[in-house]
XYZ file of C-alpha atoms in Angstrom:
666
model
C 75.246 55.341 105.444
C 74.839 55.342 109.380
C 77.251 52.282 109.762
C 79.746 53.896 107.807
C 79.901 57.055 109.572
C 79.992 55.098 112.834
C 83.051 53.211 111.400
C 84.733 56.530 110.907
C 84.165 57.940 114.176
C 85.247 54.596 115.765
C 88.340 54.642 113.521
C 88.911 58.578 114.575
C 88.626 57.548 118.389
C 91.138 54.805 117.832
C 93.562 57.155 116.488
C 94.248 59.194 119.412
C 96.884 61.498 118.275
C 94.972 62.120 115.284
C 92.038 62.796 117.560
C 94.059 65.329 119.403
C 95.493 67.272 116.767
C 92.065 67.623 114.841
C 90.836 69.069 118.252
C 93.979 71.425 117.821
C 93.227 72.217 114.444
C 89.546 73.114 115.060
C 90.499 75.380 117.680
C 93.111 77.040 115.336
C 90.127 77.419 112.620
C 87.610 78.998 115.566
C 90.740 81.214 116.353
C 90.875 82.715 112.787
C 87.299 82.850 112.376
C 86.939 84.941 115.566
C 89.485 87.311 114.395
C 87.894 87.531 111.229
C 84.352 88.014 112.393
C 84.897 90.405 115.356
C 88.768 91.780 114.758
C 89.727 92.079 111.295
C 89.737 95.811 111.524
C 92.230 95.553 114.269
C 94.923 95.053 111.746
C 94.009 97.660 109.451
C 97.191 98.951 107.405
C 97.723 100.951 104.097
C 97.112 98.114 101.877
C 94.056 97.292 103.683
C 92.210 100.738 103.831
C 93.276 100.995 99.747
C 91.463 97.649 99.463
C 88.577 98.441 101.352
C 88.008 101.613 99.438
C 88.583 100.453 96.002
C 86.120 97.373 97.107
C 83.492 100.244 97.615
C 84.254 101.993 94.432
C 83.617 98.638 92.689
C 80.146 98.821 94.313
C 79.395 102.345 93.648
C 80.326 102.073 90.134
C 78.375 98.782 89.470
C 81.511 97.534 87.617
C 85.272 96.203 88.338
C 86.408 98.449 85.307
C 86.503 102.099 86.655
C 86.596 104.951 84.853
C 89.422 107.357 85.648
C 91.203 104.759 87.958
C 95.105 104.782 88.437
C 95.664 101.163 88.572
C 99.142 99.623 90.309
C 100.218 96.035 89.785
C 96.775 94.465 90.092
C 93.135 95.707 89.838
C 92.304 93.960 93.150
C 89.318 92.127 92.820
C 91.156 88.556 92.807
C 90.624 88.463 96.622
C 88.365 88.198 99.245
C 86.821 91.113 97.781
C 84.869 88.963 95.040
C 83.156 87.669 98.486
C 83.091 90.974 100.247
C 81.337 92.625 97.401
C 77.994 90.874 97.892
C 78.511 90.742 101.749
C 78.877 94.400 101.923
C 75.404 94.886 100.148
C 73.848 92.690 102.846
C 75.892 93.500 106.004
C 76.921 97.445 105.131
C 80.259 96.694 107.115
C 83.602 96.300 105.131
C 85.366 94.590 107.717
C 82.862 92.244 108.493
C 82.372 91.435 104.735
C 85.861 90.568 104.124
C 86.361 88.551 107.167
C 83.457 86.464 105.963
C 85.355 85.720 102.458
C 88.448 85.093 104.141
C 86.346 82.360 106.339
C 84.902 80.733 103.073
C 88.388 80.591 101.355
C 89.884 79.151 104.291
C 87.192 76.441 104.520
C 88.283 75.916 100.802
C 91.802 75.728 101.294
C 91.069 73.213 104.318
C 89.109 71.019 101.895
C 91.730 71.116 98.912
C 94.624 70.302 101.323
C 92.828 67.407 102.923
C 92.032 66.305 99.143
C 95.400 66.495 97.819
C 96.531 64.588 100.889
C 93.930 61.906 100.557
C 96.153 60.798 97.518
C 99.215 60.126 99.603
C 97.306 58.024 102.155
C 98.791 60.065 105.049
C 97.363 59.758 108.451
C 95.120 62.093 110.157
C 97.650 63.418 112.565
C 100.112 64.001 109.451
C 97.003 65.729 107.341
C 96.066 67.802 110.544
C 99.746 69.321 111.356
C 99.868 70.107 107.196
C 96.937 72.331 107.426
C 97.935 73.748 110.976
C 101.165 74.667 109.561
C 99.326 76.544 106.554
C 96.852 78.305 109.345
C 99.809 79.799 111.329
C 99.963 83.151 110.839
C 103.781 83.790 110.757
C 103.766 87.373 109.893
C 101.018 89.899 110.502
C 101.613 93.204 108.486
C 101.621 95.017 105.449
C 101.808 92.421 102.759
C 102.551 89.702 105.265
C 101.397 86.227 105.164
C 98.318 86.413 107.394
C 97.149 89.273 105.929
C 97.640 87.843 102.304
C 96.103 84.498 102.897
C 94.297 84.459 106.535
C 92.827 87.930 107.389
C 92.252 91.192 105.972
C 92.280 91.342 101.922
C 93.396 87.730 101.537
C 94.891 89.376 98.620
C 96.726 86.143 97.593
C 93.692 83.598 98.151
C 92.809 83.176 94.849
C 96.258 83.096 93.267
C 97.534 80.034 95.582
C 94.237 78.741 95.218
C 94.807 78.298 91.480
C 97.633 76.055 92.218
C 96.142 74.169 94.686
C 93.273 73.162 92.531
C 95.219 72.180 89.727
C 97.723 70.017 91.947
C 94.569 68.236 93.204
C 93.292 67.236 89.882
C 96.578 66.010 88.548
C 97.900 63.976 91.686
C 94.390 61.768 91.390
C 94.942 58.541 89.979
C 91.610 58.549 88.088
C 89.403 61.756 87.822
C 86.261 59.559 86.910
C 86.562 57.936 90.232
C 84.695 61.196 91.953
C 83.320 62.678 89.216
C 80.835 65.614 90.922
C 83.620 66.683 93.367
C 86.328 66.727 90.293
C 83.892 68.967 88.225
C 83.530 71.273 90.986
C 87.140 71.662 91.460
C 87.753 71.966 88.064
C 84.830 74.773 88.041
C 86.617 76.445 90.679
C 89.962 76.218 89.323
C 89.085 78.155 86.087
C 86.883 80.619 87.862
C 89.797 81.619 89.944
C 92.097 81.484 87.170
C 89.875 83.346 84.826
C 89.600 86.105 87.768
C 93.131 86.472 88.747
C 94.119 86.542 84.635
C 91.787 89.648 84.525
C 93.130 91.448 87.713
C 97.071 90.410 87.778
C 97.716 89.445 84.459
C 99.987 86.274 83.440
C 101.728 85.863 87.360
C 99.469 83.089 88.476
C 99.809 81.323 85.102
C 103.455 81.675 85.056
C 104.308 80.834 88.688
C 101.484 78.871 89.410
C 100.024 76.716 86.429
C 103.139 76.191 84.028
C 105.269 74.575 86.416
C 102.314 71.754 87.173
C 101.811 71.146 83.382
C 105.366 70.952 83.131
C 105.790 68.269 85.700
C 102.694 66.375 83.767
C 104.652 66.217 80.615
C 107.979 65.023 82.486
C 105.951 62.128 84.156
C 104.918 61.129 80.675
C 108.227 61.398 79.569
C 109.843 59.308 82.191
C 107.116 56.537 81.466
C 108.521 56.716 78.189
C 104.884 55.783 76.481
C 102.859 58.557 74.865
C 99.559 56.166 75.234
C 99.933 56.672 79.441
C 98.533 60.279 78.627
C 95.482 60.387 80.719
C 92.979 62.056 78.595
C 90.775 63.510 81.342
C 94.001 65.228 82.762
C 95.294 66.684 79.082
C 91.658 68.200 78.764
C 91.820 69.660 82.403
C 95.175 71.311 81.060
C 94.226 72.342 77.766
C 91.194 73.851 79.000
C 92.990 75.465 81.781
C 95.172 77.033 79.625
C 92.432 78.413 77.017
C 90.879 80.027 80.140
C 94.229 81.815 81.113
C 94.704 82.942 77.483
C 91.045 84.104 77.246
C 91.258 86.020 80.699
C 94.723 87.640 79.847
C 93.439 88.744 76.102
C 90.114 90.084 77.518
C 92.055 91.805 80.273
C 93.929 93.965 77.713
C 90.690 94.799 75.633
C 88.671 95.986 78.861
C 91.354 98.052 79.668
C 92.728 97.092 82.759
C 96.076 98.849 82.752
C 97.803 97.285 85.544
C 101.771 96.701 85.523
C 101.248 93.527 87.199
C 102.532 90.628 84.911
C 105.130 92.649 82.925
C 108.232 91.000 83.646
C 111.898 91.587 82.338
C 114.763 89.370 82.886
C 117.420 90.828 85.113
C 120.555 91.739 83.945
C 123.523 89.368 84.069
C 125.451 91.510 86.446
C 122.529 91.633 89.170
C 122.301 87.627 89.263
C 124.217 87.510 92.259
C 122.283 90.158 94.122
C 119.254 88.813 92.835
C 119.759 85.408 94.455
C 120.349 87.487 97.669
C 117.125 88.976 97.189
C 115.262 85.583 96.818
C 116.761 84.341 99.958
C 115.720 87.139 101.965
C 112.303 87.045 100.513
C 111.966 83.348 101.303
C 113.040 83.863 104.909
C 110.687 86.676 105.157
C 107.926 84.367 104.561
C 108.187 83.217 108.010
C 110.317 85.608 109.800
C 110.610 89.285 110.291
C 114.091 89.884 109.463
C 113.913 93.953 110.608
C 113.217 92.778 114.040
C 116.263 93.374 116.621
C 115.478 90.795 119.337
C 117.795 89.815 122.628
C 118.674 86.386 121.832
C 117.824 85.274 125.505
C 114.726 87.174 126.059
C 111.346 85.350 125.659
C 110.746 87.139 122.163
C 114.322 85.939 121.301
C 113.430 82.476 122.143
C 110.335 82.496 120.148
C 112.101 83.742 117.019
C 114.865 81.048 117.402
C 112.119 78.127 117.382
C 110.280 80.008 114.523
C 113.771 80.335 112.629
C 114.890 76.303 113.311
C 111.502 75.374 111.435
C 112.302 77.878 108.626
C 115.768 76.405 107.922
C 114.517 72.538 108.104
C 111.736 73.716 105.763
C 114.473 75.224 103.461
C 116.725 72.270 103.679
C 113.056 70.276 103.054
C 113.141 72.448 99.697
C 116.833 71.584 99.017
C 116.162 67.885 99.158
C 113.103 67.979 96.934
C 115.410 69.169 94.097
C 117.884 66.719 94.779
C 114.863 63.827 94.537
C 113.582 65.505 91.297
C 116.719 64.892 89.485
C 116.882 61.345 90.669
C 113.789 60.613 88.645
C 112.831 57.802 90.921
C 109.435 56.044 89.907
C 108.077 56.391 93.189
C 108.010 59.881 93.143
C 105.739 60.409 90.478
C 103.290 62.139 92.587
C 105.883 64.074 94.644
C 107.178 65.491 91.495
C 104.141 67.713 91.657
C 105.796 69.352 94.629
C 109.388 69.421 93.688
C 108.815 70.777 89.793
C 106.972 74.065 90.899
C 109.781 74.730 93.726
C 112.671 74.339 90.915
C 110.729 76.382 88.689
C 109.689 79.001 91.184
C 113.078 79.548 92.397
C 114.738 79.774 88.947
C 112.044 82.298 87.659
C 111.987 84.738 91.020
C 116.087 84.461 90.428
C 116.099 85.466 86.576
C 113.501 88.196 86.978
C 114.903 89.835 89.618
C 112.037 91.186 90.672
C 112.383 93.128 94.116
C 111.117 95.565 96.744
C 113.406 97.192 99.158
C 115.979 94.604 98.917
C 114.283 91.601 98.462
C 111.920 89.611 96.403
C 108.502 90.031 97.995
C 107.691 87.345 100.038
C 104.278 86.797 98.797
C 105.594 85.792 95.466
C 106.876 82.545 97.078
C 103.566 81.431 98.339
C 102.305 79.501 95.050
C 104.803 76.970 95.803
C 105.458 77.326 99.645
C 101.841 76.452 100.512
C 101.673 73.302 98.518
C 105.586 72.302 99.858
C 103.851 72.307 103.226
C 102.418 68.921 102.530
C 106.081 67.734 102.189
C 106.445 68.546 105.662
C 103.681 65.882 106.440
C 104.989 63.319 104.289
C 108.174 63.615 105.777
C 106.988 62.720 109.494
C 105.079 59.976 107.406
C 108.078 58.370 106.579
C 109.249 58.021 110.088
C 106.936 55.099 110.447
C 109.812 53.349 108.132
C 112.374 53.192 110.615
C 112.819 50.091 112.426
C 113.601 51.566 115.782
C 110.081 51.917 116.672
C 111.373 53.878 120.158
C 113.387 56.150 117.657
C 110.298 56.428 115.454
C 108.020 57.684 117.984
C 110.078 60.047 119.613
C 110.696 61.922 116.265
C 107.074 61.586 115.601
C 105.604 63.086 118.716
C 108.631 65.644 119.149
C 108.038 67.151 115.721
C 104.393 67.180 116.201
C 104.592 68.815 119.322
C 107.381 71.437 117.938
C 105.120 72.313 115.005
C 101.916 72.987 117.356
C 104.432 75.120 119.346
C 105.105 77.342 116.495
C 101.674 77.749 115.907
C 100.759 78.940 119.236
C 103.956 81.467 118.831
C 102.600 82.757 115.881
C 98.857 83.292 117.324
C 100.482 85.103 120.295
C 102.821 87.273 118.266
C 99.153 87.967 116.086
C 97.174 88.636 119.405
C 99.975 91.329 120.546
C 99.350 93.299 117.700
C 95.716 93.757 118.104
C 95.614 97.515 118.046
C 93.702 100.382 116.747
C 96.423 101.988 114.174
C 93.792 104.075 112.838
C 93.078 106.038 115.710
C 94.917 109.276 114.668
C 93.380 109.265 111.250
C 89.785 109.030 113.044
C 90.411 111.652 115.443
C 91.323 113.991 112.112
C 88.273 112.954 110.017
C 86.052 113.333 113.228
C 87.416 117.132 113.640
C 86.971 117.785 109.997
C 83.298 116.666 110.084
C 82.872 118.844 113.294
C 84.446 121.784 111.939
C 82.189 121.511 108.806
C 84.594 120.898 106.312
C 84.546 118.087 103.569
C 88.287 118.354 102.599
C 91.382 117.170 104.503
C 95.078 117.341 103.137
C 97.695 115.436 105.068
C 101.156 116.534 104.814
C 103.474 113.805 103.709
C 101.210 111.276 105.758
C 100.232 108.726 103.125
C 99.182 106.063 105.944
C 96.521 108.475 107.425
C 95.302 109.616 104.216
C 94.672 105.975 103.013
C 93.010 105.236 106.105
C 90.899 108.389 106.262
C 89.615 107.921 102.985
C 88.155 104.375 103.928
C 86.504 105.996 107.138
C 84.893 108.654 105.096
C 84.348 107.727 101.661
C 82.301 110.947 100.927
C 85.156 113.508 101.886
C 87.992 114.828 99.548
C 90.981 113.729 101.189
C 94.667 113.585 99.873
C 98.135 113.754 100.772
C 100.545 116.413 99.987
C 104.252 117.169 99.503
C 106.823 119.914 99.100
C 109.661 119.608 96.963
C 112.698 121.844 97.186
C 114.573 123.148 94.454
C 116.899 120.253 93.230
C 119.347 119.601 90.276
C 117.777 122.220 88.235
C 114.085 121.363 89.023
C 112.090 124.185 90.747
C 110.718 123.941 93.935
C 107.157 122.483 93.661
C 104.011 120.937 95.447
C 102.771 117.568 94.654
C 99.699 115.331 95.413
C 100.767 111.803 96.531
C 97.923 109.229 95.000
C 98.173 106.044 93.947
C 95.734 103.267 93.263
C 93.014 105.842 93.245
C 91.224 108.262 90.965
C 93.430 110.060 88.167
C 91.449 113.390 89.050
C 92.594 113.512 92.743
C 96.075 113.971 91.557
C 95.025 117.721 90.725
C 94.345 120.655 92.971
C 90.758 121.162 91.425
C 89.389 118.262 93.741
C 90.783 119.853 96.817
C 89.901 123.745 95.923
C 87.909 124.623 98.852
C 88.342 124.973 102.524
C 90.119 122.307 103.989
C 92.020 121.068 107.331
C 95.466 120.329 106.787
C 96.776 117.702 108.665
C 100.345 117.580 110.050
C 101.595 114.537 111.698
C 105.334 115.998 112.400
C 105.219 119.898 112.963
C 108.598 120.191 111.818
C 107.190 119.127 107.707
C 104.887 122.072 108.492
C 107.832 124.525 109.652
C 109.722 123.677 106.531
C 107.140 124.615 104.212
C 107.611 128.221 102.453
C 105.547 131.014 103.379
C 103.515 131.214 100.880
C 102.408 128.061 101.814
C 101.858 128.313 105.298
C 100.658 131.941 104.554
C 96.704 131.325 104.911
C 96.749 128.669 107.436
C 95.389 129.337 111.207
C 95.934 126.799 113.619
C 92.550 125.450 114.863
C 93.222 122.023 116.926
C 95.293 119.271 117.453
C 95.188 115.224 117.232
C 97.954 115.019 119.959
C 100.971 116.893 121.016
C 103.207 117.365 117.580
C 100.197 116.814 115.334
C 98.682 120.221 114.981
C 95.622 120.730 112.416
C 94.956 123.884 110.366
C 92.378 125.374 108.552
C 92.563 127.487 105.366
C 90.020 128.462 102.510
C 92.575 128.134 99.992
C 94.493 125.472 98.846
C 97.814 126.026 97.440
C 99.033 122.565 96.892
C 99.004 120.933 93.478
C 99.848 117.419 91.641
C 99.828 116.914 88.290
C 100.088 119.290 85.245
C 97.826 119.789 82.616
C 94.389 119.072 80.974
C 91.790 117.311 83.298
C 91.943 113.466 83.269
C 88.679 111.729 84.394
C 87.134 114.809 85.414
C 85.970 118.319 83.633
C 88.284 120.760 85.714
C 92.142 120.853 86.823
C 94.104 123.636 88.107
C 97.932 124.774 87.550
C 99.714 127.067 89.825
C 103.090 128.602 89.057
C 104.938 126.192 91.177
C 103.139 123.479 89.561
C 105.614 120.512 88.977
C 107.680 120.832 85.856
C 106.675 124.392 85.154
C 109.529 126.856 84.612
C 109.143 130.550 86.017
C 110.991 133.562 86.046
C 110.495 135.832 88.905
C 109.703 135.532 92.678
C 106.767 133.978 94.438
C 104.994 136.276 96.778
C 103.236 135.563 100.433
C 100.577 134.044 98.311
C 102.007 131.830 95.945
C 101.489 134.135 92.762
C 104.403 134.733 90.270
C 105.425 138.655 90.345
C 106.682 139.092 86.558
C 108.769 141.814 85.081
C 108.385 142.496 81.728
C 111.160 140.685 79.238
C 111.757 139.201 75.940
C 111.677 135.321 77.520
C 108.207 133.778 78.878
C 107.943 134.254 82.301
C 106.277 130.913 82.749
C 106.454 127.927 80.762
C 104.186 124.923 81.041
C 105.702 120.999 80.650
C 104.822 119.477 77.578
C 100.879 118.619 78.133
C 99.378 115.755 76.790
C 96.378 116.194 74.069
C 93.235 117.061 75.970
C 90.171 114.812 75.606
C 88.213 116.862 73.222
C 87.905 120.645 73.532
C 88.861 122.572 76.430
C 88.839 126.196 77.614
C 92.315 127.585 78.953
C 91.730 130.493 81.741
C 94.707 132.227 82.884
C 93.930 134.458 86.032
C 96.014 137.576 87.137
C 96.250 140.890 88.174
C 98.464 144.030 88.188
C 98.780 146.899 90.404
C 100.540 149.635 88.187
C 99.760 149.979 84.181
C 100.111 152.581 81.599
C 96.636 150.995 79.856
C 98.639 149.210 77.515
C 98.180 145.042 77.255
C 100.564 143.402 79.736
C 101.437 140.399 77.619
C 100.377 137.412 76.009
C 98.826 134.038 76.820
C 99.674 131.425 74.345
C 99.322 127.827 73.270
C 101.652 126.424 71.166
C 101.859 122.635 69.574
C 104.941 120.311 69.857
C 106.682 122.653 66.928
C 106.146 125.572 68.702
C 103.276 126.911 66.258
C 100.915 128.934 67.693
C 97.290 127.449 68.192
C 95.628 129.858 70.136
C 96.422 133.218 72.045
C 95.349 136.085 73.877
C 96.314 139.500 75.348
C 96.467 140.074 79.031
C 94.475 143.445 79.546
C 95.037 145.633 82.407
C 91.661 146.363 83.184
C 90.667 142.598 83.563
C 91.726 139.639 85.774
C 91.353 136.293 83.256
C 92.083 135.702 79.809
C 90.723 132.425 78.193
C 91.892 130.291 74.784
C 90.895 127.127 73.742
C 92.213 123.922 72.613
C 90.236 121.567 70.427
C 93.058 119.584 68.845
C 94.066 116.144 69.859
C 97.985 116.790 70.123
C 100.581 117.576 72.762
C 101.218 121.035 73.685
C 102.842 124.027 75.572
C 101.511 127.183 77.598
C 103.706 129.872 77.522
C 102.883 133.318 79.544
C 104.964 136.503 78.012
C 104.842 139.838 79.998
C 105.946 142.768 77.552
C 108.859 144.551 78.520
C 108.147 147.723 80.849
C 104.990 145.936 82.568
C 104.331 144.082 85.680
C 101.945 141.554 86.492
C 100.908 138.750 89.173
C 100.321 135.341 87.428
C 97.846 133.572 89.908
C 96.967 130.326 88.478
C 95.681 128.477 85.077
C 92.369 126.543 84.995
C 91.511 123.894 82.617
C 87.599 123.422 82.098
C 86.135 120.993 79.406
């Protein structure tokens, strides 16, 4: 054993170029480790803050299936959170816990990449450069490369790892040679695939697993002999598909109501546009297409250096397609890179999945990361040149150029170290000192998410006011995504609170009835005032409680129809007439019996009833009703039928009433 190790070290020492690049790789790994351990929170953004809070709620609930949770595209546990959860229980620090998770996954990636390249007999220098290319933080920011794979939440580490693990098993000549290692790889493959299937649905199976299986089938067909099927690899494929199927079925059974994996083919008329989206998305993996940079500036030169690599890499992808259709025998293993490229490009264009006029960069990772190995193989091919001078010039210049790109990316990343959440922190600190546990951010979704992470015990929401538009009455709304359904309703925030206004013009644009109860109590900075009120006037969803026992609707809650004017307090001043003065939208059926209370008052009355509070079914048949009495301030009716319904408030002719709000209580 000792002699073998000595021989390896001697071989490494003799490979001077490999030794140097291995040293550079170690430095890059240490750089990423340090960022993850000490500066993970320095790159905090909306997505990261949401994931941190979501992970905390997993811990609080003791389950990945959180009741009353409004899922988006994924359940968010198929990422570094899977390791961060136990780490948080030990450290009590969420940023550090995710950093440790990222480091574990980085180590797995490095091992798997080296293991794949071992099957191509690549030189150490070229292996190191491939891993360096992977570890370069090309873009840092919301949903960008570094955030998805190296730092922060690592939202794509498990998804891409599935492709690499299956690729590692399929490119080997004989799976029985290193049996123990391959069993571990197989277990890791199926664990990752099962978790991603539960959390994100079919995406990984469609984009990562299917193309590799198709490639294996293609290789068998090209051999022209069904007896060439490797039973071990066939078993890996069958069990992998079985794992995927079980996870997806179980996901539906458990009720992870995410929309990830629900894909539709794009319309024929949009295909050209979809190609444009795809190109933008691929370029966006490496380049920030939104930047406007002076060509002759230092940043412009660095951008050009990166851009050159991107276009060479894209050329390599195109060359891979050409090699695939030639069906050369020596390309049998390389086809495991070629087929996923063709498959993913075809599917991404055909599905036309896009955000902000481009296919999201992250959707390209499942084939781009394995394709980095093609760069190493390209450099390896220089050895075939007869002109040794040309070979050495090409090799050393290419390696130096790629190392330069990594350094440029690291420099850009260090420039982005900051404290982007300073203002949100200031708002939370002010509220704590002021003695309130509720904060409403006016049209500032970013600070809301960051503040929720900073103080998980506070009630924090983002509110908006929308003016009348195309017949829809003016109304307020609560912007809430990937959080508890109950936080869409004002009942959660129905107590003294701070209103944080990052742009005072937004506050000035509010109608007087929303501003009337607020007093200025401080500011985060000039132009970022903080207001206090004991009475919340912002509401979100209409209707019965969801995931909680109580909800509240106001006269200007979204989709309510009203007749009359809103006074200084936001109450509806209604004069009697034949038609209802307040009509709710169609309300979804309540979960069990629910009491519905209308709060109102009147200044003048002749002693007669003021009107009616009515609950009707979808056919406008009365389910329950009660009269509004002049000497009372509330009236209650009940709903105990599981059906859609409407609420009506009627004020009799000759009477006048102020309608305050409707409360729902299970």
